GROMACS .gro file of C-alpha atoms in nm:
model
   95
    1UNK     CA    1  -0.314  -0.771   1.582
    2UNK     CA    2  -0.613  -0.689   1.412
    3UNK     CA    3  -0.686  -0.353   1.569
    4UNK     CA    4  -0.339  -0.271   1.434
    5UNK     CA    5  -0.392  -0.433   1.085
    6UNK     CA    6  -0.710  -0.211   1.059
    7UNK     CA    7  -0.532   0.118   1.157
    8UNK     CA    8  -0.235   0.023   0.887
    9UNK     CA    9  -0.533   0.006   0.603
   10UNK     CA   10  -0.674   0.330   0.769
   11UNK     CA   11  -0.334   0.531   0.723
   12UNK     CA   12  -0.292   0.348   0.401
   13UNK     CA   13  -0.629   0.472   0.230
   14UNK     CA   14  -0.556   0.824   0.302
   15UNK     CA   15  -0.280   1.098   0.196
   16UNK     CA   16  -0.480   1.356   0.423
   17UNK     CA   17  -0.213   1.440   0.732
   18UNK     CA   18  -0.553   1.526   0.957
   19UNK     CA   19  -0.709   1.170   0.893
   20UNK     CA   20  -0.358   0.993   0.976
   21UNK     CA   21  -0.337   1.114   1.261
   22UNK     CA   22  -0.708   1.074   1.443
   23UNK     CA   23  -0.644   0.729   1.317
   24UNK     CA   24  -0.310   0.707   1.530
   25UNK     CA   25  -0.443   0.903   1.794
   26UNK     CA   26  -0.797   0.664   1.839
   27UNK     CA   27  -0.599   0.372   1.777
   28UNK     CA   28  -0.351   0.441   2.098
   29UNK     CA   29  -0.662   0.574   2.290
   30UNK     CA   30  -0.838   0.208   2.225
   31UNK     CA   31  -0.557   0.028   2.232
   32UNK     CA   32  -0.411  -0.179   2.563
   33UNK     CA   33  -0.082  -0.020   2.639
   34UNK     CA   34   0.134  -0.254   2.522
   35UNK     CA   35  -0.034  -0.286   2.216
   36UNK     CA   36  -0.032   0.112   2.145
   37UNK     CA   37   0.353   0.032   2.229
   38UNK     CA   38   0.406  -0.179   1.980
   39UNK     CA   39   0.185   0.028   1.696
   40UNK     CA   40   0.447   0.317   1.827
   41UNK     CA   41   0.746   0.091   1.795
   42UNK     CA   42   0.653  -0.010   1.430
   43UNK     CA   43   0.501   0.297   1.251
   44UNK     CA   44   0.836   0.463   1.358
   45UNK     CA   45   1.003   0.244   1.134
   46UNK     CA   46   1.133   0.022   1.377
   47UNK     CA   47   1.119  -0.361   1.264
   48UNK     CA   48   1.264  -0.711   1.460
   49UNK     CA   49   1.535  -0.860   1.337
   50UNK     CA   50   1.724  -1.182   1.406
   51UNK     CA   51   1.369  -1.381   1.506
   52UNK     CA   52   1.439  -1.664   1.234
   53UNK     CA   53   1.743  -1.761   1.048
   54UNK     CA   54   1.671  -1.756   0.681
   55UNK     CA   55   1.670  -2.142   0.652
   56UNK     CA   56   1.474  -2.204   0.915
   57UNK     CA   57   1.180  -2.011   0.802
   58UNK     CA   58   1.249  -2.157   0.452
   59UNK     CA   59   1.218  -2.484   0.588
   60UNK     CA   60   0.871  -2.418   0.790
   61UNK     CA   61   0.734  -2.263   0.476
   62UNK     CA   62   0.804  -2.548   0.300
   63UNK     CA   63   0.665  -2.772   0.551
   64UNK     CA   64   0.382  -2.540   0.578
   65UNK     CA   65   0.297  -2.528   0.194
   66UNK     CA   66   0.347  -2.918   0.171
   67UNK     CA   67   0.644  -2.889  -0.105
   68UNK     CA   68   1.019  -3.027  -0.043
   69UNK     CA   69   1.282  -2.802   0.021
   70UNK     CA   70   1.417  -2.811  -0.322
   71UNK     CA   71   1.113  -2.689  -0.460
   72UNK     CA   72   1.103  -2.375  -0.272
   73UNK     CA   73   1.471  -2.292  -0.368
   74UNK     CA   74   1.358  -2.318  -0.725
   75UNK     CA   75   1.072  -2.118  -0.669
   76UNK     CA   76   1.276  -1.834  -0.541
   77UNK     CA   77   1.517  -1.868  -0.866
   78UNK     CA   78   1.175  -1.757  -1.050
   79UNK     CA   79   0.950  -1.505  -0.814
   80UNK     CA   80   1.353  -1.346  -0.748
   81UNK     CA   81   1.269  -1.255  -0.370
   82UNK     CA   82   1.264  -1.448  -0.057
   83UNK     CA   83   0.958  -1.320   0.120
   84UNK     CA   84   0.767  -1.277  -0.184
   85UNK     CA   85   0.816  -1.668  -0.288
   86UNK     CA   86   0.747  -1.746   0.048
   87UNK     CA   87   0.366  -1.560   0.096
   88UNK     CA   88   0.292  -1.741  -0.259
   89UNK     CA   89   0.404  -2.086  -0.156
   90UNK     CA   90   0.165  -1.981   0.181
   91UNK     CA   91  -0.132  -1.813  -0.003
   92UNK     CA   92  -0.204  -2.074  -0.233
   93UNK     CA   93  -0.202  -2.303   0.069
   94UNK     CA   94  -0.465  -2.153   0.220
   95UNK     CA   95  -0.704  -2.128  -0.032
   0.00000   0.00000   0.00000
């Protein structure tokens, strides 16, 4: 996961076409098969869905962030997205 989060912030910090690419390329070189797999699978624009039902993974962030349930709902009222009010419940738990 980390090799993979290192050659998103690679592609990420460059518009040069050249530099994208030798970052692709050495990251499927390096990478265990099924890992250079996956980095195809996603950078195509491929993404999972289905995983986790909405609710469910409201209910673990909750749990996660220590807050009730009915917090969180009014959280999302404010931020306005579910996956944004979700990494701020999380982020501020980690810290």
């Amino acid at each position: 996961m980390r090799r993979f989060a290192d050659l998103y912030a690679a592609l990420d910090r460059t518009t040069r076409t050249n530099e994208k690419v030798a970052a692709i390329a050495d990251h499927l070189r390096a990478a265990p098969p099924e890992d250079a797999a996956w980095a195809v699978y996603f950078l195509s624009g491929r993404r999972l869905q289905g995983l986790l039902a909405s609710s469910s993974l409201a209910g673990l962030a909750a749990q996660a962030a220590g807050v009730p349930g009915w917090l969180l709902l009014e959280s999302l009222t404010a931020v306005g997205d579910f996956t944004e009010t979700i990494a701020l419940l999380l982020d501020t738990r980690a810290r």
